[in-house]
Coordinates of C-alpha atoms and ligand atoms in Angstrom, one line a residue:
M13 CA -6.6 -7.8 -23.6
N14 CA -3.5 -7.0 -25.7
I15 CA -1.4 -10.0 -26.6
I16 CA 2.1 -9.4 -28.0
A17 CA 3.8 -12.4 -29.6
T18 CA 7.5 -12.6 -29.6
K19 CA 9.8 -15.1 -31.2
T20 CA 12.1 -15.7 -28.2
K21 CA 12.3 -15.2 -24.5
D22 CA 15.0 -12.5 -25.0
E23 CA 12.6 -10.5 -27.2
M24 CA 9.8 -11.0 -24.6
A25 CA 12.1 -9.6 -22.0
S26 CA 13.1 -6.5 -24.0
V27 CA 9.4 -5.8 -25.0
A28 CA 8.3 -6.1 -21.3
A29 CA 11.3 -3.9 -20.1
G30 CA 10.3 -1.3 -22.7
I31 CA 6.7 -1.2 -21.4
F32 CA 8.0 -0.7 -17.8
A33 CA 10.5 1.8 -18.9
T34 CA 7.8 3.8 -20.6
Q35 CA 5.7 3.7 -17.5
I36 CA 8.7 4.9 -15.4
A37 CA 9.5 7.7 -17.9
E38 CA 5.9 8.9 -17.9
K39 CA 5.4 8.6 -14.1
P40 CA 8.8 8.6 -12.3
D41 CA 7.1 8.0 -9.0
S42 CA 5.1 5.0 -10.2
V43 CA 4.1 2.2 -7.8
L44 CA 5.2 -1.0 -9.5
G45 CA 4.1 -4.5 -8.6
L46 CA 6.9 -7.0 -9.2
A47 CA 7.3 -10.7 -9.6
T48 CA 10.0 -13.2 -9.1
G49 CA 10.7 -16.6 -10.8
E50 CA 12.6 -17.5 -13.9
T51 CA 10.5 -15.6 -16.4
P52 CA 11.3 -12.0 -15.3
R53 CA 15.1 -12.3 -14.8
E54 CA 16.1 -11.2 -18.3
M55 CA 13.6 -8.4 -18.2
Y56 CA 15.1 -7.1 -15.0
G57 CA 18.5 -7.3 -16.7
E58 CA 17.2 -5.1 -19.5
L59 CA 15.8 -2.6 -17.0
I60 CA 19.3 -2.5 -15.4
K61 CA 20.8 -1.8 -18.8
L62 CA 18.3 1.1 -19.4
Y63 CA 19.2 2.5 -16.0
E64 CA 22.9 2.3 -16.7
A65 CA 22.4 4.0 -20.0
G66 CA 20.7 6.9 -18.2
A67 CA 17.4 6.3 -19.9
I68 CA 15.4 5.7 -16.6
S69 CA 15.8 6.3 -12.9
F70 CA 14.1 4.4 -10.1
K71 CA 14.9 6.9 -7.4
D72 CA 11.2 7.8 -6.8
I73 CA 9.8 4.4 -7.6
V74 CA 7.9 2.4 -5.0
S75 CA 7.5 -1.4 -5.4
F76 CA 5.5 -4.2 -4.0
N77 CA 6.4 -7.8 -4.7
L78 CA 3.8 -10.5 -5.1
D79 CA 4.8 -13.0 -2.6
E80 CA 7.3 -14.6 -0.2
Y81 CA 7.9 -18.0 1.3
I82 CA 6.8 -18.4 4.9
G83 CA 9.8 -19.0 7.2
L84 CA 12.6 -17.9 4.9
A85 CA 14.6 -15.0 6.1
P86 CA 15.5 -12.2 3.7
E87 CA 19.1 -13.4 3.7
H88 CA 18.2 -16.9 2.4
D89 CA 19.2 -17.2 -1.2
Q90 CA 15.9 -18.6 -2.2
S91 CA 13.8 -15.9 -0.5
Y92 CA 12.1 -13.6 -2.8
R93 CA 13.6 -10.6 -1.0
Y94 CA 17.0 -12.0 -1.8
Y95 CA 16.0 -12.6 -5.4
M96 CA 14.8 -9.0 -5.9
N97 CA 18.0 -7.5 -4.4
D98 CA 20.1 -9.8 -6.6
A99 CA 18.1 -9.5 -9.8
L100 CA 17.3 -5.8 -9.7
F101 CA 17.4 -3.6 -6.6
N102 CA 21.2 -3.9 -6.0
H103 CA 21.9 -2.6 -9.5
I104 CA 19.7 0.4 -9.7
D105 CA 19.1 3.7 -7.8
I106 CA 15.9 2.5 -6.1
D107 CA 15.5 3.4 -2.4
K108 CA 15.3 0.0 -0.7
A109 CA 13.1 1.5 1.9
H110 CA 10.5 2.0 -0.9
T111 CA 10.6 -1.7 -1.9
H112 CA 8.2 -4.1 -0.2
V113 CA 8.1 -7.8 -0.1
P114 CA 5.6 -9.6 2.1
D115 CA 7.2 -10.6 5.4
G116 CA 7.1 -14.4 5.5
M117 CA 8.7 -14.3 9.0
A118 CA 5.8 -12.3 10.5
D119 CA 4.3 -13.9 13.7
D120 CA 0.8 -13.0 12.6
L121 CA 0.6 -13.7 8.9
E122 CA -3.0 -12.8 8.5
A123 CA -2.4 -9.4 10.0
E124 CA 0.8 -9.0 7.9
G125 CA -1.4 -9.7 4.8
R126 CA -3.9 -7.1 5.8
A127 CA -1.2 -4.5 6.5
Y128 CA 0.4 -5.2 3.1
D129 CA -2.8 -4.4 1.3
D130 CA -3.2 -1.2 3.4
Q131 CA 0.4 -0.2 2.4
I132 CA -0.5 -0.7 -1.2
R133 CA -3.6 1.4 -0.8
D134 CA -1.8 4.1 1.1
A135 CA 0.8 4.3 -1.7
G136 CA -2.0 5.1 -4.1
G137 CA -2.4 1.6 -5.6
I138 CA -0.3 -0.2 -8.1
D139 CA 0.2 1.6 -11.4
M140 CA 1.7 -1.4 -13.2
Q141 CA 1.8 -5.0 -12.0
L142 CA 4.1 -7.6 -13.5
L143 CA 2.9 -11.2 -13.4
G144 CA 4.2 -14.6 -14.4
I145 CA 2.0 -17.6 -14.6
G146 CA 2.4 -21.0 -12.9
V147 CA 1.9 -24.3 -14.9
N148 CA -1.3 -24.8 -12.8
G149 CA -2.6 -21.3 -13.6
H150 CA -1.5 -19.6 -10.5
I151 CA -0.7 -15.9 -10.4
A152 CA 1.4 -14.9 -7.5
F153 CA 0.9 -17.9 -5.2
N154 CA -2.9 -17.9 -5.7
E155 CA -3.3 -21.6 -6.4
P156 CA -6.4 -23.2 -8.1
G157 CA -9.5 -22.7 -6.0
T158 CA -8.5 -19.3 -4.6
D159 CA -11.3 -16.9 -3.9
F160 CA -11.4 -14.1 -6.5
A161 CA -12.1 -11.6 -3.6
S162 CA -8.9 -12.5 -1.7
G163 CA -6.5 -10.0 -0.3
T164 CA -2.9 -10.7 0.7
H165 CA -3.0 -14.0 2.7
P166 CA -1.0 -17.1 3.7
V167 CA -1.4 -20.1 1.5
D168 CA -0.5 -23.8 1.3
L169 CA 1.4 -24.4 -2.0
T170 CA 0.1 -27.2 -4.2
P171 CA 2.2 -30.3 -5.1
S172 CA 2.5 -28.9 -8.6
T173 CA 4.1 -25.7 -7.4
I174 CA 6.3 -27.5 -4.9
A175 CA 7.5 -29.9 -7.6
V176 CA 8.4 -27.0 -10.0
N177 CA 10.0 -24.6 -7.4
S178 CA 11.8 -27.2 -5.2
Q179 CA 14.4 -27.6 -8.0
Y180 CA 15.9 -24.2 -6.9
F181 CA 16.6 -25.4 -3.4
A182 CA 19.8 -27.3 -2.4
T183 CA 17.5 -30.2 -1.4
P184 CA 13.8 -30.4 -2.3
Q185 CA 12.9 -30.8 1.3
E186 CA 14.2 -27.4 2.1
M187 CA 11.5 -25.7 0.1
P188 CA 8.8 -24.2 2.3
T189 CA 5.3 -25.5 1.5
T190 CA 3.6 -22.3 2.5
A191 CA 3.8 -18.7 1.3
L192 CA 2.3 -15.2 1.9
T193 CA 0.9 -13.9 -1.3
M194 CA -1.0 -10.9 -2.7
G195 CA -4.5 -12.0 -3.3
L196 CA -6.5 -12.0 -6.6
A197 CA -8.4 -8.8 -5.5
S198 CA -5.0 -7.2 -4.6
I199 CA -3.7 -7.9 -8.1
M200 CA -6.9 -6.9 -9.9
G201 CA -6.7 -3.5 -8.1
A202 CA -3.6 -2.6 -10.3
K203 CA -4.3 0.0 -12.9
K204 CA -2.3 -1.9 -15.6
I205 CA -1.2 -5.5 -15.6
V206 CA 1.6 -7.0 -17.7
L207 CA 1.8 -10.8 -17.8
I208 CA 4.9 -12.5 -19.3
A209 CA 5.1 -16.1 -20.3
S210 CA 7.9 -18.1 -21.9
G211 CA 8.6 -21.7 -22.8
P212 CA 6.7 -24.9 -23.7
S213 CA 5.5 -25.7 -20.1
K214 CA 3.2 -22.6 -20.2
A215 CA 1.5 -23.3 -23.6
E216 CA -1.5 -25.2 -22.3
I217 CA -2.2 -23.1 -19.3
L218 CA -1.8 -19.8 -21.1
D219 CA -4.5 -20.8 -23.6
E220 CA -6.8 -21.9 -20.7
A221 CA -6.2 -18.7 -18.8
L222 CA -6.7 -16.3 -21.6
F223 CA -9.4 -18.1 -23.6
G224 CA -11.0 -20.6 -21.3
P225 CA -13.8 -20.1 -18.8
V226 CA -13.2 -17.5 -16.0
T227 CA -13.0 -19.8 -13.0
P228 CA -11.2 -20.0 -9.6
E229 CA -9.8 -23.3 -10.9
V230 CA -7.6 -21.3 -13.2
P231 CA -6.7 -18.3 -11.1
A232 CA -5.1 -16.4 -14.0
S233 CA -8.4 -16.5 -15.9
I234 CA -9.6 -13.6 -13.7
L235 CA -7.4 -11.4 -15.8
Q236 CA -10.0 -11.6 -18.6
Q237 CA -12.1 -9.3 -16.4
H238 CA -9.4 -6.6 -16.0
P239 CA -9.6 -3.6 -18.3
D240 CA -5.9 -3.2 -19.0
V241 CA -3.9 -6.3 -19.5
T242 CA -0.9 -6.8 -21.8
V243 CA 0.4 -10.3 -22.3
I244 CA 3.9 -10.8 -23.8
A245 CA 4.6 -14.3 -24.6
D246 CA 7.2 -16.2 -26.7
E247 CA 6.5 -18.6 -29.5
E248 CA 6.8 -21.7 -27.3
A249 CA 4.3 -20.3 -24.7
L250 CA 1.9 -19.4 -27.5
R251 CA 2.0 -22.8 -29.2
V252 CA -1.5 -23.9 -28.2
I253 CA -3.0 -20.4 -28.7
H254 CA -1.6 -20.4 -32.3
E255 CA -2.7 -24.0 -33.0
K256 CA -6.2 -23.0 -32.0
D257 CA -6.0 -19.9 -34.2
R258 CA -7.0 -17.7 -31.3
L259 CA -4.7 -14.8 -32.4
Ligands
F6R2 C1 6.5 -15.1 -8.6 C2 5.1 -15.6 -8.6 C3 4.8 -16.8 -9.4 C4 5.5 -17.0 -10.7 C5 5.1 -18.3 -11.4 C6 5.9 -18.5 -12.7 O1 6.6 -14.0 -7.7 O2 4.3 -15.1 -8.0 O3 3.4 -16.8 -9.7 O4 5.3 -15.9 -11.6 O5 5.2 -19.4 -10.6 O6 7.2 -18.8 -12.3 P1 8.4 -18.9 -13.4 O7 8.6 -17.5 -13.9 O8 9.6 -19.4 -12.6 O9 8.0 -19.9 -14.4

């Protein structure tokens, strides 16, 4: 595992954008796994700047997002489809027909999950997967206790995740308590993984995930078993790791 320490979140964003830009330049038809949340916003901003500068094109890129809330229509401003359009897709030359977000409105969510993994496989697998990390160690919405062998599946969100994410909804009660998420096996199938982390709330869990025991109780710990993981984290997120002299 390669850990890149940055001073600030802005620096984390530009280093991560650089890694994705290199991937796109080397393989213009890359299949990218994308994440939502607060952590990647600036990184997407950097990718938009690189696109506007003519350094990269997304015209042949295919993307798969990690997750979506169950019951939120794509037009809902807290849906992850809306987030992706707003944060990235509306500003670049990607063909939206080549962008995938799990369908949280599907009637048969289990079947939708299986079909999503089939689509990833049919696209040739994910070349580079972006991840954030939840304060409880989740990656995508794979909450503590998730089977390492899981494919894309519906989940009940934990009180911790609901507490953190409900702040983005007009009223906390509006936040769905279930989601459709790529599974841990779906994520581990990516050829390369880039995990970004920023801020003090991630310091404890980042240390546990990267240096603690590999256990379903800390879903992100499974990344220790992946052959090509790059972690980019700012000073605040690396506080515990630095205190314990792990780097
Ligand atoms: C987002 C996702 C989540 C987030 C995690 C961190 O698609 O799957 O695992 O990456 O909850 O979220 P932020 O970046 O908001 O701290």
